PDB file of C-alpha atoms in Angstrom:
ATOM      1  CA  UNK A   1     192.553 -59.875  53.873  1.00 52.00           C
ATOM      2  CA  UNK A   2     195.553 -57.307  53.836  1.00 61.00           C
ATOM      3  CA  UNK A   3     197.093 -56.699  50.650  1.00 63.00           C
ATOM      4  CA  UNK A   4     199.295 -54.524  49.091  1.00 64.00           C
ATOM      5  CA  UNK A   5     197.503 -51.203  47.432  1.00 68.00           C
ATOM      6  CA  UNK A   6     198.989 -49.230  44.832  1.00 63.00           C
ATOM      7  CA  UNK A   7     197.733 -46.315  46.318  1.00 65.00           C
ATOM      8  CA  UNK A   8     198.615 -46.749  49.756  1.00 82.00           C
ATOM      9  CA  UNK A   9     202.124 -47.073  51.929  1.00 94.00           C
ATOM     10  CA  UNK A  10     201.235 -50.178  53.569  1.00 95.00           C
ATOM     11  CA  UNK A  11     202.959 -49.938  57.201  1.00 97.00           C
ATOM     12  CA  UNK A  12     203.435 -53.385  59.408  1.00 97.00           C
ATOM     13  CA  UNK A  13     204.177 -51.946  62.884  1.00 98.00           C
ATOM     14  CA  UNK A  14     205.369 -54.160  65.953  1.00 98.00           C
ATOM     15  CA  UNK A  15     204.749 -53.129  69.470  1.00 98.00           C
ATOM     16  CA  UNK A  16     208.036 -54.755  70.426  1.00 97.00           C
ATOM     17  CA  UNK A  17     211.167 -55.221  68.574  1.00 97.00           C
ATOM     18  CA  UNK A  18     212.143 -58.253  70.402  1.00 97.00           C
ATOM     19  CA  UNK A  19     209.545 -60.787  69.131  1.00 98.00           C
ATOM     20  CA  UNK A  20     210.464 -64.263  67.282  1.00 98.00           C
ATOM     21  CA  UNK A  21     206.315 -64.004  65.610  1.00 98.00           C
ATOM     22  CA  UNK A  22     205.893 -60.653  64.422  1.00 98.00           C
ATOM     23  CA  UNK A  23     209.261 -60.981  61.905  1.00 98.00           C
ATOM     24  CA  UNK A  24     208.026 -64.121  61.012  1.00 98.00           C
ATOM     25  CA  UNK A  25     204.103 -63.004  60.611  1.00 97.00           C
ATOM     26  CA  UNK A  26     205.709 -59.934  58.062  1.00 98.00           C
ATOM     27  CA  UNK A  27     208.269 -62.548  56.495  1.00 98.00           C
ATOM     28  CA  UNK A  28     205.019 -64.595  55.609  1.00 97.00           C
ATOM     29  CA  UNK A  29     202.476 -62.157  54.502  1.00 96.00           C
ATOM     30  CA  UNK A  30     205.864 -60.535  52.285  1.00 96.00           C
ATOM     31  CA  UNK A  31     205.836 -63.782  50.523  1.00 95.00           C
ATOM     32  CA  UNK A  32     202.326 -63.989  49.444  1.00 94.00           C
ATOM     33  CA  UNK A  33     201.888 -59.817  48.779  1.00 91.00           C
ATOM     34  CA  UNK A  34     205.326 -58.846  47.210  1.00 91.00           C
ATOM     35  CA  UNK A  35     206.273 -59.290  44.242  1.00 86.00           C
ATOM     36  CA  UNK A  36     207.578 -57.522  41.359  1.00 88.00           C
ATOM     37  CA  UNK A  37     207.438 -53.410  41.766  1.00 92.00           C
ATOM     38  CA  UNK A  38     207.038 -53.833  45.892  1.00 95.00           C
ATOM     39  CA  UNK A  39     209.752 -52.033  47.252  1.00 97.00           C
ATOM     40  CA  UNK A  40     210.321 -52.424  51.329  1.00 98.00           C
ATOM     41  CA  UNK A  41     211.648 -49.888  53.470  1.00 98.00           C
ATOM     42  CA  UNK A  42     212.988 -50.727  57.129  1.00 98.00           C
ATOM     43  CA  UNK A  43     213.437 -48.829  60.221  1.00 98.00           C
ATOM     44  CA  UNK A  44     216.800 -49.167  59.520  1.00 98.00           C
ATOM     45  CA  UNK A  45     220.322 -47.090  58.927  1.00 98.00           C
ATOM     46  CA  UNK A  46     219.417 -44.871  55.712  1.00 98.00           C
ATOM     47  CA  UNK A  47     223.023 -45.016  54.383  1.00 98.00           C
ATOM     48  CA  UNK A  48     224.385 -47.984  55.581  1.00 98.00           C
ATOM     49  CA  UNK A  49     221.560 -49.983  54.222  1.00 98.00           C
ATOM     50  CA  UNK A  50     222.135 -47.967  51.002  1.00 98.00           C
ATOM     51  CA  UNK A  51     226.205 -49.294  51.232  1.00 98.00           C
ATOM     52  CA  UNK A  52     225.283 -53.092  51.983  1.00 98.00           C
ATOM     53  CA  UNK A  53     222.794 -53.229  48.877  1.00 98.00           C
ATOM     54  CA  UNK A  54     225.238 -51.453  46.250  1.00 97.00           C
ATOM     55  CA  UNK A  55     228.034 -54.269  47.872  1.00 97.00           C
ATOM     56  CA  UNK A  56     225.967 -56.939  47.242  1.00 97.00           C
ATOM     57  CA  UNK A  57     225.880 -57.874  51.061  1.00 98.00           C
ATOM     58  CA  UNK A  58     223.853 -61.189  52.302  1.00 98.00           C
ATOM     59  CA  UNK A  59     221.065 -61.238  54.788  1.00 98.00           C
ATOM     60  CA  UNK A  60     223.151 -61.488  57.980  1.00 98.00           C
ATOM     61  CA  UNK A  61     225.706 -58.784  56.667  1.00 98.00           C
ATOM     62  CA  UNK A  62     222.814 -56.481  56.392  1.00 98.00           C
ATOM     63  CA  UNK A  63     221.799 -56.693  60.189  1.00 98.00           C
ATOM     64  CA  UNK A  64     224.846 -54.305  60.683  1.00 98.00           C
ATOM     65  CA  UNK A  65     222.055 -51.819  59.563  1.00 98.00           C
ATOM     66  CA  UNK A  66     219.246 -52.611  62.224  1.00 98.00           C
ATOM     67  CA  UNK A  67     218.405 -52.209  65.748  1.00 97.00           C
ATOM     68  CA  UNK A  68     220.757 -54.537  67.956  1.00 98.00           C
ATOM     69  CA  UNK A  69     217.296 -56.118  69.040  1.00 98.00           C
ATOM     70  CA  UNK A  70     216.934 -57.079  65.355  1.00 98.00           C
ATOM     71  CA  UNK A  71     220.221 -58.894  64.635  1.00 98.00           C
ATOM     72  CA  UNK A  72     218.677 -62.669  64.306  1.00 98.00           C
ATOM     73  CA  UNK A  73     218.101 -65.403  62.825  1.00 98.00           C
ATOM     74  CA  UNK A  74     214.459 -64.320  61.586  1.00 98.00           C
ATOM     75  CA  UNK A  75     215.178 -60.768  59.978  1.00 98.00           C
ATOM     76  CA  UNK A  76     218.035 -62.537  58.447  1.00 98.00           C
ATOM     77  CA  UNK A  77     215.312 -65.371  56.545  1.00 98.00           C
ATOM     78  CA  UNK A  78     212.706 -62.284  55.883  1.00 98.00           C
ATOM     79  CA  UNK A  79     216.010 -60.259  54.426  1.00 98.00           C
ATOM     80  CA  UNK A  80     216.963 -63.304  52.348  1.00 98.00           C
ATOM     81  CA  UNK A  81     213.518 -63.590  51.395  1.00 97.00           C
ATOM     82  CA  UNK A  82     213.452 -60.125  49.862  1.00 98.00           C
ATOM     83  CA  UNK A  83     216.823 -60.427  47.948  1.00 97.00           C
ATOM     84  CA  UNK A  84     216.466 -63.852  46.834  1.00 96.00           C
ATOM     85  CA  UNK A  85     213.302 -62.611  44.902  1.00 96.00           C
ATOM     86  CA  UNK A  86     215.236 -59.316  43.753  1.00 96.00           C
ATOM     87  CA  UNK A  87     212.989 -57.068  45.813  1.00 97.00           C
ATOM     88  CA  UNK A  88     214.704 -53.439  46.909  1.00 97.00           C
ATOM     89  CA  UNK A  89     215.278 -52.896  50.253  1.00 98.00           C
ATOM     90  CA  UNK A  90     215.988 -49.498  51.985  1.00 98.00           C
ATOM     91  CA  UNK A  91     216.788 -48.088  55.210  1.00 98.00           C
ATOM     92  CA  UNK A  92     215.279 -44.493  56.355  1.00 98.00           C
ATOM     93  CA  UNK A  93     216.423 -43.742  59.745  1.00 98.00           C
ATOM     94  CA  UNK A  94     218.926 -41.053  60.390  1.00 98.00           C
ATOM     95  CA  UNK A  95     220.429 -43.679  63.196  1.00 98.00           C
ATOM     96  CA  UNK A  96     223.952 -44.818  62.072  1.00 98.00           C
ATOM     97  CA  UNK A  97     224.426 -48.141  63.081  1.00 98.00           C
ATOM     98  CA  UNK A  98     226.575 -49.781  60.454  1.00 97.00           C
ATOM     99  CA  UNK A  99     230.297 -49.596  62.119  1.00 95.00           C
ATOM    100  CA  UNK A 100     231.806 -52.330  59.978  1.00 96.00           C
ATOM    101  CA  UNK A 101     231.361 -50.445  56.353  1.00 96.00           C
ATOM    102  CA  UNK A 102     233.829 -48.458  54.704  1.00 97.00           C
ATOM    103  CA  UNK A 103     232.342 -45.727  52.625  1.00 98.00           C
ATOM    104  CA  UNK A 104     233.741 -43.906  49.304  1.00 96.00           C
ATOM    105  CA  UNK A 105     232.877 -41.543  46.594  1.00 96.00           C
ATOM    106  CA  UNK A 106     229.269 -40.527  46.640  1.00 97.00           C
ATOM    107  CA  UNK A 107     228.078 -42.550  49.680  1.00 98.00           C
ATOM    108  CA  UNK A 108     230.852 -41.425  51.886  1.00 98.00           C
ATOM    109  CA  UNK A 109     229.329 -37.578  50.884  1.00 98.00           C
ATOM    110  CA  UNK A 110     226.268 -39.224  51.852  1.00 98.00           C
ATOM    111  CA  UNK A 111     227.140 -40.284  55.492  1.00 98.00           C
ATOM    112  CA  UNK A 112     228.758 -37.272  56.496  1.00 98.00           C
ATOM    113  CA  UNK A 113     225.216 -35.487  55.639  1.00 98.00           C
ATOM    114  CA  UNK A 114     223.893 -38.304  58.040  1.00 98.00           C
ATOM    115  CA  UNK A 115     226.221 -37.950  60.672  1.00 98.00           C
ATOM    116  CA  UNK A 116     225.611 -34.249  60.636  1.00 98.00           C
ATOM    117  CA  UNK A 117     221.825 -34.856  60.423  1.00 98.00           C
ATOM    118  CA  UNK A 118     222.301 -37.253  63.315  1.00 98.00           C
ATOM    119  CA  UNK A 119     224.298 -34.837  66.034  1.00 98.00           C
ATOM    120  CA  UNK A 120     221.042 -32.144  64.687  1.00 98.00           C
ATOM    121  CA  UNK A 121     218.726 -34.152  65.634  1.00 98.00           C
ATOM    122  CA  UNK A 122     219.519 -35.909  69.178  1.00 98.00           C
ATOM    123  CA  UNK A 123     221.330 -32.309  70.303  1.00 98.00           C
ATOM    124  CA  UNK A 124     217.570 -31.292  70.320  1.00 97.00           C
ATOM    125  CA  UNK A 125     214.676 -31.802  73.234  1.00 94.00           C
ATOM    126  CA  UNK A 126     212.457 -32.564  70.209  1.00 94.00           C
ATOM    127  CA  UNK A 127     214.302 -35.361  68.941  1.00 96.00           C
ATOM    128  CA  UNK A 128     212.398 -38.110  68.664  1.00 95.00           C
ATOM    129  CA  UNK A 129     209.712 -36.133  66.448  1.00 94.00           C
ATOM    130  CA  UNK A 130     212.481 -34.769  64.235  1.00 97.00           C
ATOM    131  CA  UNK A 131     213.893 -38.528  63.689  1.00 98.00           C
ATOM    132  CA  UNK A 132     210.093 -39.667  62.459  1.00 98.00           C
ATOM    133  CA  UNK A 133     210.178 -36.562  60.240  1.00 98.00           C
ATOM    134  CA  UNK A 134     213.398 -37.480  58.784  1.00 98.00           C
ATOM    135  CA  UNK A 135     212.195 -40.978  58.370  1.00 98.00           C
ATOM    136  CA  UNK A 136     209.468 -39.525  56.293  1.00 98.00           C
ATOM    137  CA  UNK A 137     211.439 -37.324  54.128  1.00 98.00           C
ATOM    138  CA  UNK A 138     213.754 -40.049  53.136  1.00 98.00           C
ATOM    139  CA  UNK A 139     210.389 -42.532  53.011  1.00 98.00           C
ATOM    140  CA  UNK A 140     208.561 -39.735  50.782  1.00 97.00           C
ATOM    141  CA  UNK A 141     211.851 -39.306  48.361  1.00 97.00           C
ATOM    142  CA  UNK A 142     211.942 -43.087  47.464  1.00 97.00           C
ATOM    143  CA  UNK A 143     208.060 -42.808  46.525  1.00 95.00           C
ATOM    144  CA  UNK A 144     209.166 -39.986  44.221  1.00 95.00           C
ATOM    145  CA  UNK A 145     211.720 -41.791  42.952  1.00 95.00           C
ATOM    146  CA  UNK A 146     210.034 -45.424  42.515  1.00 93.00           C
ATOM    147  CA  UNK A 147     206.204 -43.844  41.297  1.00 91.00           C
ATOM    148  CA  UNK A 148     204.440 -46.847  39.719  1.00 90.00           C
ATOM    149  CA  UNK A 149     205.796 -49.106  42.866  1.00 93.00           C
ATOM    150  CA  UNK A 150     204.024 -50.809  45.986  1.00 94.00           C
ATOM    151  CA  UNK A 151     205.432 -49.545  49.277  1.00 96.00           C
ATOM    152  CA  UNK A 152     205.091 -51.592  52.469  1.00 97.00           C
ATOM    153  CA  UNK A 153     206.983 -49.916  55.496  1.00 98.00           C
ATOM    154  CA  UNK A 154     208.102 -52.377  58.757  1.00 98.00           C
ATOM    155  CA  UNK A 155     208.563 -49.804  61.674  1.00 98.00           C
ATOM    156  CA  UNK A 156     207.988 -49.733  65.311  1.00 97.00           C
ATOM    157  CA  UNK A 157     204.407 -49.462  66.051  1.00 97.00           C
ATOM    158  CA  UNK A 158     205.043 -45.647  67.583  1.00 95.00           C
ATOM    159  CA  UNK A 159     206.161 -44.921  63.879  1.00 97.00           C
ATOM    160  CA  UNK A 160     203.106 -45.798  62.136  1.00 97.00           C
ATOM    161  CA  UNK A 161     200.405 -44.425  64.694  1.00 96.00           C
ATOM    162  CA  UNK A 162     197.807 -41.751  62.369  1.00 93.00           C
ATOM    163  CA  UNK A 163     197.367 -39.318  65.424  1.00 94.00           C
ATOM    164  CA  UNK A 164     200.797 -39.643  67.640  1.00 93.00           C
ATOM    165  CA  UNK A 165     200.843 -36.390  68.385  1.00 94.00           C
ATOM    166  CA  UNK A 166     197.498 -36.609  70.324  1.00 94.00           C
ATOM    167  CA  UNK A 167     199.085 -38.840  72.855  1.00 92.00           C
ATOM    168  CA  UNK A 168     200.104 -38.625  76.480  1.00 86.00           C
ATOM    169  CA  UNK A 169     203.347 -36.647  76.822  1.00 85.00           C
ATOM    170  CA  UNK A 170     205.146 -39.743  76.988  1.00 83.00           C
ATOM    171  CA  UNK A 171     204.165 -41.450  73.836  1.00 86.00           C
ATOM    172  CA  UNK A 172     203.483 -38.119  71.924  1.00 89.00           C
ATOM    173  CA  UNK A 173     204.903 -38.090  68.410  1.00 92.00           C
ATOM    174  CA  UNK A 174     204.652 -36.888  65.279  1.00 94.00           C
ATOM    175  CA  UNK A 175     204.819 -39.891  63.831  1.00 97.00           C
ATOM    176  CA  UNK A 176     206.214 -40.868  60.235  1.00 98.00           C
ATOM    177  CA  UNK A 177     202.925 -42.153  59.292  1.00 97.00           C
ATOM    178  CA  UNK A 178     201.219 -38.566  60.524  1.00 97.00           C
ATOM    179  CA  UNK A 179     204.159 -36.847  58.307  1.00 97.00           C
ATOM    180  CA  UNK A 180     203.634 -38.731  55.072  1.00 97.00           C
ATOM    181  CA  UNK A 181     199.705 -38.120  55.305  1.00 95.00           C
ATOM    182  CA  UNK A 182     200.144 -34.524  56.712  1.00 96.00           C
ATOM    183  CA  UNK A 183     203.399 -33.158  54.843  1.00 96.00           C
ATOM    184  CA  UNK A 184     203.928 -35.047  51.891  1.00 96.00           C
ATOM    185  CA  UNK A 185     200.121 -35.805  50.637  1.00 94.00           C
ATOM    186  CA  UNK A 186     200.886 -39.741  50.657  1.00 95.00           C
ATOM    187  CA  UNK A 187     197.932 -42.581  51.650  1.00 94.00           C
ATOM    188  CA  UNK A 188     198.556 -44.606  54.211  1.00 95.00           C
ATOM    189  CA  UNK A 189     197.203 -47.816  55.662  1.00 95.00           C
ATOM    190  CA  UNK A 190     198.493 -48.899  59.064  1.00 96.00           C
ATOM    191  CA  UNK A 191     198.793 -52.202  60.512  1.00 97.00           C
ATOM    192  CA  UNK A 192     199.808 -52.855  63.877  1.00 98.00           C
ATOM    193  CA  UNK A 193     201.092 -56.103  65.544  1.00 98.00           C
ATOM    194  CA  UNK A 194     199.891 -56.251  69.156  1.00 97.00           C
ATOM    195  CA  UNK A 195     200.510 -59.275  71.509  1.00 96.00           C
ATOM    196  CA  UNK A 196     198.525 -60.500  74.864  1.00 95.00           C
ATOM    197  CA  UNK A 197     201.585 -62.166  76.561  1.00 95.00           C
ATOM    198  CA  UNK A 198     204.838 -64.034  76.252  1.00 97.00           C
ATOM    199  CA  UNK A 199     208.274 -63.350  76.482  1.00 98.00           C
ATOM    200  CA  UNK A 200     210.383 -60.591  74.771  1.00 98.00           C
ATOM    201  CA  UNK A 201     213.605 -58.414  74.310  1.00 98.00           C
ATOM    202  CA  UNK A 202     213.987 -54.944  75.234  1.00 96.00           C
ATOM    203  CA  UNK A 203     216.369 -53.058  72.689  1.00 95.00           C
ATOM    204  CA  UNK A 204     219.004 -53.660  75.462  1.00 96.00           C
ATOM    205  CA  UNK A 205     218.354 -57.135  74.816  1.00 98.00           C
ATOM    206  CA  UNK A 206     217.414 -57.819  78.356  1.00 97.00           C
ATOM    207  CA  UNK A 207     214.432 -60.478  78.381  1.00 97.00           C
ATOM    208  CA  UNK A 208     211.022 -59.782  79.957  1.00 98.00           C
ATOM    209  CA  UNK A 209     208.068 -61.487  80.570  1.00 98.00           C
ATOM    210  CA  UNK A 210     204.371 -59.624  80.357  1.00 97.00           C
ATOM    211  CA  UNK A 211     200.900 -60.404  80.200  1.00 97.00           C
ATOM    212  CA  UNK A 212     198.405 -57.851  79.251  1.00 96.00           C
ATOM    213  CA  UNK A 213     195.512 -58.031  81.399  1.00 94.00           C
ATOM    214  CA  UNK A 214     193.817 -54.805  81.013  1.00 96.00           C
ATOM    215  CA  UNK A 215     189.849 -55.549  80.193  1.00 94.00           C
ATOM    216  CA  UNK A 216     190.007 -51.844  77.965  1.00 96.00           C
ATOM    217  CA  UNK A 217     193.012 -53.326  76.135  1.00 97.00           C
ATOM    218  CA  UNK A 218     192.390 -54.884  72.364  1.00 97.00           C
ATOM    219  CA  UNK A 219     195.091 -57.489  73.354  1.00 96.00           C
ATOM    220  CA  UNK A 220     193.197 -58.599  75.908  1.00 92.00           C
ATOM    221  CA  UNK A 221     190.085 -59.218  73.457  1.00 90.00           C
ATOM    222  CA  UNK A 222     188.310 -62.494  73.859  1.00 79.00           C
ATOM    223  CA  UNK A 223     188.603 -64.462  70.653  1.00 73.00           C
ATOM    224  CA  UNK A 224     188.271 -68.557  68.900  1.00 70.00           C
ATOM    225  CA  UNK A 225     190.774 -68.267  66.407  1.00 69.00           C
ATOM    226  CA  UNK A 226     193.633 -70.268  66.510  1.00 77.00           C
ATOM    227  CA  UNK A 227     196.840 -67.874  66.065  1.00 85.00           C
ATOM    228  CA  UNK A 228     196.860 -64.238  65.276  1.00 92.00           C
ATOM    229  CA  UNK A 229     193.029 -62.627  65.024  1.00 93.00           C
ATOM    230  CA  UNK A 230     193.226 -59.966  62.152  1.00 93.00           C
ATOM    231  CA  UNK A 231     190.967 -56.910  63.211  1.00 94.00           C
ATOM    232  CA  UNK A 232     190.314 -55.078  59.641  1.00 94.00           C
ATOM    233  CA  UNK A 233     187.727 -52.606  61.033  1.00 93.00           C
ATOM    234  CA  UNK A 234     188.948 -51.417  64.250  1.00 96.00           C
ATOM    235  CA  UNK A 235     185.279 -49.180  64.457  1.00 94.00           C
ATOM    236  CA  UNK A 236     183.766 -52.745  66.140  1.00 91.00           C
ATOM    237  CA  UNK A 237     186.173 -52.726  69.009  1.00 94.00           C
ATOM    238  CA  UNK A 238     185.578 -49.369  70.298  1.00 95.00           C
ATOM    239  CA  UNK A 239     187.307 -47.792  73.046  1.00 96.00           C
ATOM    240  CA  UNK A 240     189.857 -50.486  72.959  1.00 97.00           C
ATOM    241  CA  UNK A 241     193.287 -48.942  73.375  1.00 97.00           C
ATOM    242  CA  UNK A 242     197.138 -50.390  72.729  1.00 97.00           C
ATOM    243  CA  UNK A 243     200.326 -51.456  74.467  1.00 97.00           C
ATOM    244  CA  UNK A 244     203.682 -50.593  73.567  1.00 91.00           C
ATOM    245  CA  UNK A 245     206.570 -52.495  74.649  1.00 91.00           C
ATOM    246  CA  UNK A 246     203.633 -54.399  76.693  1.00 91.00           C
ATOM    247  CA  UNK A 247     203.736 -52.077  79.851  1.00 92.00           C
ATOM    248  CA  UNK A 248     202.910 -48.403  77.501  1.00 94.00           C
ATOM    249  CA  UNK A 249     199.494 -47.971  77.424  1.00 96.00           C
ATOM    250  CA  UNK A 250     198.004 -45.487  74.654  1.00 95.00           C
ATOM    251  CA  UNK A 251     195.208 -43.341  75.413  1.00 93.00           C
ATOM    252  CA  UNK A 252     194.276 -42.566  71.962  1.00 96.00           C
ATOM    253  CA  UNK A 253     191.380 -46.065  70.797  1.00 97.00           C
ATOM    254  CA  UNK A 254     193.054 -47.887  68.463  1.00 97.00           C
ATOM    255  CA  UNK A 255     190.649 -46.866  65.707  1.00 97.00           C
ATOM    256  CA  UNK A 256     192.019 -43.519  65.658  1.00 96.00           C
ATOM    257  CA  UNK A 257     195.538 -44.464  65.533  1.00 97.00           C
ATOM    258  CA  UNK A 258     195.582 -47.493  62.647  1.00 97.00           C
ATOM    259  CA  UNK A 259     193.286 -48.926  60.115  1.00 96.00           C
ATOM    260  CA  UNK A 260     193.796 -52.463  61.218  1.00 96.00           C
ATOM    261  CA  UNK A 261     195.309 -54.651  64.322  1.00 96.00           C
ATOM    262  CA  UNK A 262     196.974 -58.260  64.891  1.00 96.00           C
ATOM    263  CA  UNK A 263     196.806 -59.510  68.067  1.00 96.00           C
ATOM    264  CA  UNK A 264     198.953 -62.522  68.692  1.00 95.00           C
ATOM    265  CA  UNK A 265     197.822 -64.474  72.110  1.00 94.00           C
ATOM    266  CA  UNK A 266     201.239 -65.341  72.821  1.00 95.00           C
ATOM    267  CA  UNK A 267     204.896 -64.355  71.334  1.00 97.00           C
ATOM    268  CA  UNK A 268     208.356 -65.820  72.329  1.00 98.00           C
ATOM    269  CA  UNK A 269     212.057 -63.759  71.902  1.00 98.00           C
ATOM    270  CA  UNK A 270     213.793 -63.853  68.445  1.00 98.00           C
ATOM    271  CA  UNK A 271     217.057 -66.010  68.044  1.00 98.00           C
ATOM    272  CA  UNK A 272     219.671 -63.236  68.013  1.00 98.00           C
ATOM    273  CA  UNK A 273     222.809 -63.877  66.131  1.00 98.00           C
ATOM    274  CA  UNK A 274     225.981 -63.854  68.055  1.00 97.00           C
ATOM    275  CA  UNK A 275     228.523 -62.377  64.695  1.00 96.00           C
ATOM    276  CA  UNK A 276     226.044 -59.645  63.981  1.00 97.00           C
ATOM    277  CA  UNK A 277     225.592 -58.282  67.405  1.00 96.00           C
TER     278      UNK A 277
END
């Protein structure tokens, strides 16, 4: 059974950010684990998250903060979740997506340090590995900051991979996950949600349909149980590698790149809310 160690930052990836079950699977398994001194952090705009909590924003105000992809009606109910039960939220990407807030006084210092961060980073071929390094500096500063608390991360599946940087060129990245283990001295336990086949949203929010047939793929793993299979010991499945965005396959087995899989057999799009997008 997953649950929440003390010791460990407990990451719930996604392959794909356009999926109704995997918000709903981490909704669900944050309702049983979290609890009093869990504190969540999102793949989500560091500062602008930061703004929406201090304003005492609701759930679908705070979608300002996310991906486009990740406006709906189900990050809304796992948000709403979290706040109803008084549990801190926080954003750690350098990604400024929040348009609609007005900041003052100390945040307003804080977003122009963002901004600037921002225009660093994407002005540089290396980008994408200095955004998941910047993820886990601000990650590793709220673990300072919050010591006796539970951690549980929701980022992309790329983001939480032990060994990105052992990947094909075109899925190579220092990952945060590598960063907090590597840099910063933290634990880690990944988790990553994998699906077989269904129908999605890219971040453009174009739909797609996919089915993973691959026989050396773990999604494609021949199982009984009814739902998502939990693999907790990803040594059994062997050479089995991962798909990201369901047409990216890794090269790396998944048992060198997380501690434990979900495969769902078959996921539908999220409902996407018009006012947030």
């Amino acid at each position: 059974i997953l649950t929440i160690d003390r010791m460990q930052i407990q990451f719930l990836g996604e392959s794909i950010h356009g999926v109704r079950e995997f918000t709903r699977y981490r909704h669900s398994w944050l309702e049983q684990h979290a609890g009093d001194g869990t504190v969540v952090v999102f793949e989500a705009d560091r500062v602008g998250l930061l703004h929406s909590v201090q304003n005492h924003e609701d759930a679908v105000a705070m979608l300002q903060n996310f991906p486009r992809v990740q406006r709906t009606r189900e990050m809304a109910g796992l948000l709403g979740c979290l706040l109803d039960r008084g549990i801190p939220v926080y954003g750690a990407d350098v990604v400024t997506r929040n348009s609609r807030a007005i900041f003052s006084g100390h945040l307003a210092d804080l977003r122009r340090q963002q901004v600037e961060d921002e225009e660093r980073i994407y002005s540089s071929p290396d980008c994408f590995t200095l955004r998941d390094a910047y993820m886990a500096d601000a990650f590793a500063d709220l673990v300072a900051r919050f010591p006796e608390h539970r951690f549980v991360g929701l980022f992309h599946n790329l983001h939480i991979k032990r060994q990105g940087s052992l990947e094909i060129e075109t899925l190579r990245l220092q990952s945060v996950a590598q960063n907090l283990c590597e840099k910063h001295g933290l634990s880690v336990h990944a988790t990553a949600l994998l699906a077989r086949q269904g129908s999605a949203f890219h971040n453009n929010l174009e739909s797609f349909n996919f089915l993973i047939d691959d026989v050396e793929a773990i999604e494609n793993l021949e199982h009984n149980v009814q739902g998502p299979l939990l693999i907790p010991d990803l040594e059994r499945v062997g050479e089995k590698v991962a798909y990201h965005h369901a047409f990216e396959r890794e090269t790396l087995p998944v048992r060198d790149q997380y501690d434990a899989c979900i495969i769902f057999p078959e996921v539908t799009p999220p409902h996407l809310i018009p006012e947030a997008l």
